Tab-separated table of C-alpha atoms in Angstrom:
chain	number	residue	atom	x	y	z
A	1	MET	CA	13.694	12.542	-1.188
A	2	THR	CA	17.076	11.465	0.124
A	3	ASP	CA	17.533	10.200	3.681
A	4	ARG	CA	19.225	13.482	4.615
A	5	GLU	CA	16.342	15.502	3.173
A	6	HIS	CA	13.930	13.409	5.236
A	7	GLU	CA	15.991	14.220	8.359
A	8	ILE	CA	15.968	17.934	7.627
A	9	LEU	CA	12.255	17.997	6.806
A	10	LYS	CA	11.460	16.230	10.086
A	11	LEU	CA	13.440	18.856	12.025
A	12	VAL	CA	11.746	21.685	10.123
A	13	LYS	CA	8.305	20.264	10.937
A	14	GLN	CA	9.265	20.239	14.604
A	15	ASN	CA	10.574	23.827	14.466
A	16	PRO	CA	9.660	25.812	11.334
A	17	MET	CA	11.852	28.751	12.473
A	18	ILE	CA	15.014	26.664	12.904
A	19	SER	CA	18.090	28.252	11.258
A	20	GLN	CA	20.372	26.570	8.746
A	21	GLN	CA	23.233	26.747	11.261
A	22	GLU	CA	21.086	25.047	13.912
A	23	LEU	CA	20.221	22.326	11.402
A	24	ALA	CA	23.899	21.916	10.551
A	25	ASP	CA	24.896	21.672	14.237
A	26	HIS	CA	22.138	19.135	14.950
A	27	LEU	CA	23.069	16.931	11.991
A	28	GLY	CA	26.831	17.363	12.242
A	29	ILE	CA	27.250	18.661	8.701
A	30	ALA	CA	28.350	21.950	7.124
A	31	ARG	CA	25.902	24.835	6.884
A	32	SER	CA	26.586	25.009	3.141
A	33	SER	CA	25.420	21.394	2.824
A	34	VAL	CA	22.213	22.281	4.672
A	35	ALA	CA	21.669	25.146	2.234
A	36	VAL	CA	21.856	22.737	-0.698
A	37	HIS	CA	19.368	20.357	0.930
A	38	ILE	CA	16.997	23.234	1.745
A	39	SER	CA	17.186	24.379	-1.870
A	40	ASN	CA	16.354	20.873	-3.089
A	41	LEU	CA	13.419	20.618	-0.680
A	42	MET	CA	12.068	23.925	-1.933
A	43	LYS	CA	12.378	22.776	-5.559
A	44	LYS	CA	10.423	19.638	-4.669
A	45	GLY	CA	7.699	21.698	-2.998
A	46	GLU	CA	8.293	20.182	0.445
A	47	ILE	CA	8.988	23.570	2.054
A	48	ARG	CA	8.540	27.140	0.909
A	49	GLY	CA	8.898	30.772	1.936
A	50	LYS	CA	9.941	32.405	5.167
A	51	GLY	CA	10.208	30.142	8.156
A	52	TYR	CA	10.243	27.032	5.939
A	53	VAL	CA	6.449	26.843	5.743
A	54	ILE	CA	5.471	23.309	4.802
A	55	GLY	CA	4.148	23.345	1.271
A	56	GLY	CA	1.054	22.129	-0.478
A	57	GLU	CA	-1.521	19.404	-0.005
A	58	GLN	CA	0.012	16.190	1.268
A	59	TYR	CA	-1.333	12.975	-0.183
A	60	VAL	CA	-0.472	9.435	-1.251
A	61	VAL	CA	-1.181	7.938	-4.675
A	62	VAL	CA	-2.331	4.319	-5.006
A	63	ILE	CA	-1.942	2.651	-8.424
A	64	GLY	CA	-3.567	-0.749	-8.690
A	65	GLY	CA	-6.654	-2.880	-8.896
A	66	LEU	CA	-10.272	-1.963	-8.266
A	67	THR	CA	-12.835	-4.728	-8.737
A	68	ARG	CA	-16.448	-5.651	-8.279
A	69	ASP	CA	-16.562	-8.819	-6.163
A	70	ILE	CA	-19.593	-11.104	-6.581
A	71	GLY	CA	-19.818	-14.077	-4.246
A	72	GLY	CA	-22.360	-16.860	-3.864
A	73	LYS	CA	-22.818	-19.179	-0.880
A	74	PRO	CA	-25.407	-22.006	-0.623
A	75	PHE	CA	-27.716	-22.428	2.349
A	76	SER	CA	-26.727	-26.093	2.660
A	77	ASN	CA	-24.253	-28.526	1.096
A	78	LEU	CA	-23.071	-27.307	-2.308
A	79	ILE	CA	-24.280	-29.513	-5.141
A	80	MET	CA	-21.971	-29.338	-8.148
A	81	GLU	CA	-23.412	-28.903	-11.651
A	82	ASP	CA	-26.759	-27.793	-10.228
A	83	SER	CA	-28.559	-24.629	-9.095
A	84	ASN	CA	-28.168	-24.079	-5.355
A	85	PRO	CA	-30.450	-21.879	-3.213
A	86	GLY	CA	-28.296	-19.422	-1.279
A	87	THR	CA	-27.097	-15.831	-0.986
A	88	VAL	CA	-25.281	-13.632	-3.481
A	89	LYS	CA	-23.420	-10.517	-2.349
A	90	THR	CA	-21.748	-7.789	-4.389
A	91	THR	CA	-19.011	-5.639	-2.859
A	92	MET	CA	-16.208	-3.433	-4.097
A	93	GLY	CA	-12.698	-4.846	-3.834
A	94	GLY	CA	-9.267	-5.012	-5.415
A	95	VAL	CA	-5.967	-4.919	-3.540
A	96	GLY	CA	-5.107	-1.334	-4.465
A	97	ARG	CA	-8.630	-0.094	-3.803
A	98	ASN	CA	-8.792	-1.804	-0.399
A	99	ILE	CA	-5.415	-0.395	0.638
A	100	ALA	CA	-6.557	3.076	-0.446
A	101	HIS	CA	-9.826	2.801	1.499
A	102	ASN	CA	-8.005	1.707	4.652
A	103	MET	CA	-5.516	4.556	4.279
A	104	SER	CA	-8.372	7.051	4.070
A	105	LEU	CA	-9.797	5.646	7.331
A	106	MET	CA	-6.394	6.399	8.877
A	107	GLY	CA	-6.753	10.038	7.855
A	108	ILE	CA	-4.434	9.885	4.832
A	109	GLU	CA	-5.446	11.939	1.794
A	110	THR	CA	-5.451	9.248	-0.896
A	111	LYS	CA	-5.726	9.509	-4.669
A	112	MET	CA	-6.532	6.344	-6.613
A	113	LEU	CA	-5.258	5.643	-10.117
A	114	THR	CA	-6.764	2.637	-11.878
A	115	ALA	CA	-8.824	1.671	-14.923
A	116	ILE	CA	-12.550	0.874	-14.820
A	117	GLY	CA	-15.195	0.232	-17.456
A	118	ASP	CA	-17.740	2.737	-18.735
A	119	ASP	CA	-20.499	0.447	-17.461
A	120	ASN	CA	-22.932	1.353	-14.680
A	121	VAL	CA	-20.571	-0.039	-12.049
A	122	GLY	CA	-17.732	2.155	-13.298
A	123	LYS	CA	-19.932	5.251	-13.368
A	124	THR	CA	-21.012	4.645	-9.791
A	125	ILE	CA	-17.416	4.215	-8.656
A	126	LYS	CA	-16.265	7.366	-10.423
A	127	ASN	CA	-18.952	9.514	-8.817
A	128	HIS	CA	-19.214	8.046	-5.324
A	129	SER	CA	-16.140	7.670	-3.124
A	130	PRO	CA	-16.637	5.612	0.066
A	131	HIS	CA	-14.687	8.178	2.125
A	132	GLU	CA	-14.078	11.926	1.975
A	133	LYS	CA	-10.295	11.411	1.966
A	134	LEU	CA	-10.382	8.913	-0.925
A	135	ASP	CA	-10.352	10.599	-4.338
A	136	PHE	CA	-11.460	8.659	-7.454
A	137	SER	CA	-11.548	11.691	-9.769
A	138	ASP	CA	-8.404	10.664	-11.686
A	139	VAL	CA	-9.564	7.079	-12.339
A	140	LEU	CA	-9.577	6.150	-16.044
A	141	ALA	CA	-12.972	5.068	-17.443
A	142	VAL	CA	-12.334	3.013	-20.595
A	143	ARG	CA	-14.985	3.157	-23.300
A	144	GLY	CA	-16.394	-0.236	-24.266
A	145	GLN	CA	-14.785	-2.066	-21.343
A	146	GLU	CA	-16.274	-3.784	-18.301
A	147	THR	CA	-15.125	-2.932	-14.786
A	148	ALA	CA	-12.906	-5.705	-13.394
A	149	THR	CA	-15.005	-8.429	-11.789
A	150	TYR	CA	-14.150	-11.283	-9.455
A	151	LEU	CA	-16.874	-13.941	-9.405
A	152	TYR	CA	-16.634	-16.775	-6.898
A	153	ILE	CA	-18.676	-19.655	-5.499
A	154	ALA	CA	-18.179	-20.751	-1.905
A	155	ASP	CA	-19.314	-23.915	-0.161
A	156	GLN	CA	-21.650	-23.984	2.832
A	157	ASN	CA	-18.696	-23.162	5.143
A	158	GLY	CA	-17.742	-20.074	3.178
A	159	ASP	CA	-14.619	-21.621	1.623
A	160	MET	CA	-14.113	-20.804	-2.060
A	161	VAL	CA	-14.740	-23.681	-4.466
A	162	SER	CA	-14.088	-21.921	-7.756
A	163	ALA	CA	-13.791	-18.433	-9.209
A	164	ILE	CA	-13.375	-16.450	-12.416
A	165	ALA	CA	-11.391	-13.202	-12.471
A	166	ASP	CA	-11.979	-10.804	-15.383
A	167	MET	CA	-9.185	-8.246	-14.984
A	168	ARG	CA	-8.663	-7.303	-18.646
A	169	VAL	CA	-9.350	-3.619	-18.052
A	170	PHE	CA	-6.162	-3.335	-15.983
A	171	ASP	CA	-4.170	-3.522	-19.226
A	172	PHE	CA	-5.292	0.084	-19.754
A	173	ILE	CA	-3.286	1.229	-16.709
A	174	SER	CA	-0.644	2.096	-19.284
A	175	PRO	CA	2.565	4.155	-19.315
A	176	ASP	CA	0.674	6.863	-21.236
A	177	TYR	CA	-1.996	7.002	-18.510
A	178	ILE	CA	0.709	7.315	-15.833
A	179	GLU	CA	2.476	10.004	-17.875
A	180	SER	CA	-0.779	11.960	-18.071
A	181	LYS	CA	-0.834	12.010	-14.246
A	182	LYS	CA	2.817	13.028	-13.918
A	183	SER	CA	2.163	16.170	-11.868
A	184	LEU	CA	-0.140	14.347	-9.466
A	185	ILE	CA	2.296	11.469	-8.970
A	186	SER	CA	5.510	13.492	-8.709
A	187	ASN	CA	4.134	15.537	-5.787
A	188	ALA	CA	2.899	12.550	-3.774
A	189	LYS	CA	4.409	11.802	-0.357
A	190	ALA	CA	4.433	8.112	-1.292
A	191	VAL	CA	3.142	5.819	-4.034
A	192	VAL	CA	1.564	2.422	-3.387
A	193	LEU	CA	1.507	-0.192	-6.157
A	194	ASP	CA	-0.122	-3.572	-6.445
A	195	ALA	CA	1.145	-6.038	-9.039
A	196	ASN	CA	-2.076	-5.937	-11.067
A	197	ILE	CA	-0.541	-3.213	-13.227
A	198	PRO	CA	1.635	-3.966	-16.308
A	199	THR	CA	5.426	-4.162	-15.985
A	200	GLU	CA	6.011	-1.305	-18.415
A	201	THR	CA	3.754	0.919	-16.319
A	202	MET	CA	5.823	0.193	-13.214
A	203	LEU	CA	8.992	1.131	-15.061
A	204	LYS	CA	7.398	4.319	-16.369
A	205	LEU	CA	6.607	5.293	-12.791
A	206	THR	CA	10.308	5.246	-11.903
A	207	GLU	CA	10.964	7.855	-14.602
A	208	ILE	CA	8.623	10.398	-13.064
A	209	TYR	CA	8.749	9.612	-9.341
A	210	ASP	CA	11.761	9.407	-7.030
A	211	GLY	CA	9.958	9.084	-3.706
A	212	PRO	CA	9.156	5.972	-1.641
A	213	ILE	CA	7.301	3.193	-3.478
A	214	PHE	CA	5.338	0.622	-1.458
A	215	VAL	CA	4.492	-2.635	-3.239
A	216	ASP	CA	2.098	-5.543	-2.648
A	217	PRO	CA	2.883	-8.516	-4.952
A	218	VAL	CA	-0.823	-9.630	-4.889
A	219	SER	CA	0.046	-13.249	-5.787
A	220	THR	CA	3.031	-15.399	-6.758
A	221	GLU	CA	1.971	-15.286	-10.415
A	222	LYS	CA	1.429	-11.518	-10.632
A	223	GLY	CA	4.377	-10.800	-8.369
A	224	ARG	CA	6.905	-12.396	-10.740
A	225	LYS	CA	7.199	-9.120	-12.639
A	226	LEU	CA	8.693	-7.526	-9.507
A	227	LYS	CA	11.973	-9.446	-9.833
A	228	THR	CA	13.372	-6.742	-12.119
A	229	PHE	CA	11.754	-3.945	-10.105
A	230	LEU	CA	13.121	-4.668	-6.615
A	231	LYS	CA	15.779	-1.932	-6.693
A	232	TYR	CA	13.055	0.710	-6.962
A	233	ILE	CA	11.009	-0.518	-3.981
A	234	HIS	CA	11.112	1.198	-0.613
A	235	THR	CA	8.728	-1.133	1.241
A	236	LEU	CA	7.728	-4.627	0.070
A	237	LYS	CA	4.948	-6.681	1.690
A	238	PRO	CA	4.990	-10.260	0.388
A	239	ASN	CA	3.532	-13.335	2.017
A	240	LYS	CA	5.754	-16.375	2.572
A	241	MET	CA	5.139	-17.897	-0.885
A	242	GLU	CA	5.696	-14.564	-2.637
A	243	ALA	CA	8.924	-14.003	-0.676
A	244	GLU	CA	10.120	-17.467	-1.701
A	245	MET	CA	9.372	-16.745	-5.358
A	246	LEU	CA	11.088	-13.342	-5.341
A	247	SER	CA	14.160	-14.465	-3.367
A	248	GLY	CA	14.557	-17.985	-4.742
A	249	VAL	CA	14.815	-19.308	-1.179
A	250	SER	CA	12.567	-22.024	0.255
A	251	ILE	CA	11.569	-20.709	3.682
A	252	VAL	CA	11.508	-23.588	6.153
A	253	ASP	CA	13.000	-22.073	9.330
A	254	GLU	CA	14.344	-18.870	10.906
A	255	LYS	CA	17.634	-19.138	9.012
A	256	THR	CA	16.041	-19.367	5.576
A	257	LEU	CA	13.534	-16.658	6.501
A	258	LYS	CA	16.402	-14.271	7.221
A	259	GLU	CA	18.212	-15.407	4.069
A	260	ALA	CA	15.171	-14.620	1.906
A	261	ALA	CA	14.780	-11.182	3.485
A	262	ASP	CA	18.498	-10.424	3.081
A	263	ILE	CA	18.367	-11.271	-0.626
A	264	LEU	CA	15.469	-8.861	-1.128
A	265	LEU	CA	17.246	-6.128	0.828
A	266	ASN	CA	20.470	-6.666	-1.106
A	267	ALA	CA	18.463	-6.348	-4.335
A	268	GLY	CA	17.612	-2.780	-3.345
A	269	VAL	CA	14.472	-3.013	-1.191
A	270	LYS	CA	14.794	-0.758	1.859
A	271	ARG	CA	12.269	-2.571	4.089
A	272	VAL	CA	10.533	-5.916	3.760
A	273	PHE	CA	7.597	-7.223	5.803
A	274	ILE	CA	6.997	-10.929	5.171
A	275	SER	CA	3.554	-12.114	6.235
A	276	LEU	CA	3.723	-15.559	7.839
A	277	GLY	CA	-0.009	-16.119	8.319
A	278	ARG	CA	-0.757	-17.382	11.801
A	279	ASP	CA	2.962	-17.186	12.622
A	280	GLY	CA	2.933	-13.388	12.437
A	281	VAL	CA	5.277	-11.180	10.442
A	282	TYR	CA	9.012	-10.906	9.827
A	283	ALA	CA	10.189	-7.324	9.316
A	284	ALA	CA	13.665	-6.401	8.144
A	285	SER	CA	15.512	-3.238	7.204
A	286	HIS	CA	19.225	-2.833	6.507
A	287	ASN	CA	19.993	-2.405	10.201
A	288	LYS	CA	17.289	-4.245	12.141
A	289	THR	CA	15.024	-7.306	12.087
A	290	ILE	CA	11.880	-8.087	14.063
A	291	LYS	CA	9.677	-11.173	14.185
A	292	ALA	CA	6.315	-10.537	15.815
A	293	PRO	CA	3.280	-12.760	16.430
A	294	ILE	CA	-0.218	-11.843	15.272
A	295	MET	CA	-2.513	-10.240	17.812
A	296	PRO	CA	-5.409	-12.166	19.386
A	297	VAL	CA	-8.560	-11.514	17.351
A	298	LYS	CA	-12.246	-12.332	17.184
A	299	LEU	CA	-12.194	-13.416	13.544
A	300	ALA	CA	-15.138	-12.242	11.438
A	301	ASN	CA	-13.586	-12.242	7.927
A	302	VAL	CA	-10.405	-13.607	6.391
A	303	THR	CA	-9.899	-11.202	3.486
A	304	GLY	CA	-9.183	-7.749	4.886
A	305	GLY	CA	-6.085	-8.141	7.040
A	306	GLY	CA	-3.285	-7.903	4.480
A	307	ASP	CA	-4.557	-4.771	2.758
A	308	CYS	CA	-5.048	-3.002	6.081
A	309	PHE	CA	-1.547	-4.067	7.141
A	310	MET	CA	-0.124	-2.323	4.054
A	311	ALA	CA	-2.144	0.802	4.848
A	312	GLY	CA	-0.586	0.681	8.314
A	313	LEU	CA	2.900	0.546	6.810
A	314	VAL	CA	2.196	3.695	4.814
A	315	TYR	CA	0.751	5.541	7.837
A	316	SER	CA	3.760	4.525	9.930
A	317	TYR	CA	6.203	5.808	7.322
A	318	LEU	CA	4.422	9.144	6.972
A	319	ASN	CA	4.469	9.577	10.746
A	320	ASP	CA	8.110	8.551	11.281
A	321	LEU	CA	7.376	5.480	13.420
A	322	THR	CA	10.282	3.169	14.220
A	323	LEU	CA	10.432	-0.311	12.679
A	324	GLU	CA	9.135	-1.825	15.939
A	325	GLU	CA	6.302	0.706	16.144
A	326	THR	CA	5.509	0.133	12.477
A	327	VAL	CA	5.087	-3.592	13.065
A	328	LYS	CA	2.909	-3.031	16.133
A	329	PHE	CA	0.726	-0.442	14.396
A	330	SER	CA	0.267	-2.497	11.215
A	331	LEU	CA	-0.494	-5.725	13.091
A	332	ALA	CA	-3.058	-3.878	15.219
A	333	ALA	CA	-4.675	-2.411	12.101
A	334	SER	CA	-4.760	-5.863	10.486
A	335	ALA	CA	-6.330	-7.379	13.600
A	336	MET	CA	-9.073	-4.768	13.620
A	337	ALA	CA	-9.712	-5.346	9.916
A	338	VAL	CA	-10.433	-9.069	10.284
A	339	GLU	CA	-12.757	-8.401	13.218
A	340	GLY	CA	-15.138	-6.512	10.937
A	341	GLU	CA	-17.910	-8.325	9.088
A	342	GLN	CA	-16.844	-6.763	5.766
A	343	THR	CA	-13.438	-6.617	4.041
A	344	ILE	CA	-13.179	-2.963	5.098
A	345	ASN	CA	-13.865	-2.295	8.784
A	346	GLU	CA	-15.349	1.205	8.797
A	347	ASP	CA	-14.841	1.464	12.576
A	348	ILE	CA	-11.062	1.721	12.197
A	349	THR	CA	-9.461	4.955	13.423
A	350	VAL	CA	-5.852	5.860	14.150
A	351	GLU	CA	-6.676	6.389	17.824
A	352	LYS	CA	-8.138	2.881	18.118
A	353	ILE	CA	-5.183	1.323	16.291
A	354	LEU	CA	-2.643	3.104	18.496
A	355	ALA	CA	-4.499	1.937	21.608
A	356	ARG	CA	-4.642	-1.645	20.311
A	357	ALA	CA	-0.924	-1.513	19.471
A	358	GLY	CA	0.011	-0.036	22.849
A	359	ILE	CA	1.782	2.911	21.235
A	360	GLN	CA	1.728	6.139	23.241
């Protein structure tokens, strides 16, 4: 949708019986122009029928990684090249999957597109969603492949010592797979990507979807493919190192931070939120910038904050929050995520996030 169509749709949601002349007067444009926008919105399925009834199921599509995470931690000092008594835990992860799960906790109907193996893990994933608003029915199960697995060993303090990531199945998130889901994708309110998917698949998406695309670079290595994709991105959420890689600017102070963000915006990104770790977040659009500190937290895990922050960005967009409110909401969501024992904090609700953020 265009910016003007977004404006009109927002007004229609507020007053479904509003006339085209009233819309024109409110927006300061000709009634004939409103008629064209209304026609386009009807063609896109955003509104329909008498009184501009809002059309269809509203949902977001997430295209990205889903993994099985297996982690081992010794009871005492880790002894290299030896067997260590300790604990082994298996959880479900992946950047895309974690974002999708957090979005579902925020009440967003979410449909996941990814590739898994036809192993027992994949079959379990396909048939058992962790939340009623998270739909795995369109996930691709690839015959003869193993579900992506991240295997790591931590030391006695919980810090990772080494890991192996088997992500080969993600190569099957192909342009043909995306094409087969064209109807599902084209009717989404937003699409979220993580950089686990192949470059050609990202480009295919732009042929069938003209709505807002939210992107998480995942890592500096995987995020390199985004350099030629920036003009298609609505909202980008890199960390400091990823922002440096994508902009070509070494971020050492406020001036270079702004310079990096400006380069990304000038490349076509509409909004960028640069995570600065303990120094908070730098948010920039084409008409405003905000630097905000992280919220005080009782840290219980260090892995869930970024994915929940991205989910917060999507929720904020869908609910027309301002840039300042978006930052507050997403930081509050991130804070709540890292206070949970697991990567996904099942206690998260929109009401709790809004209260934590101080948004009325």
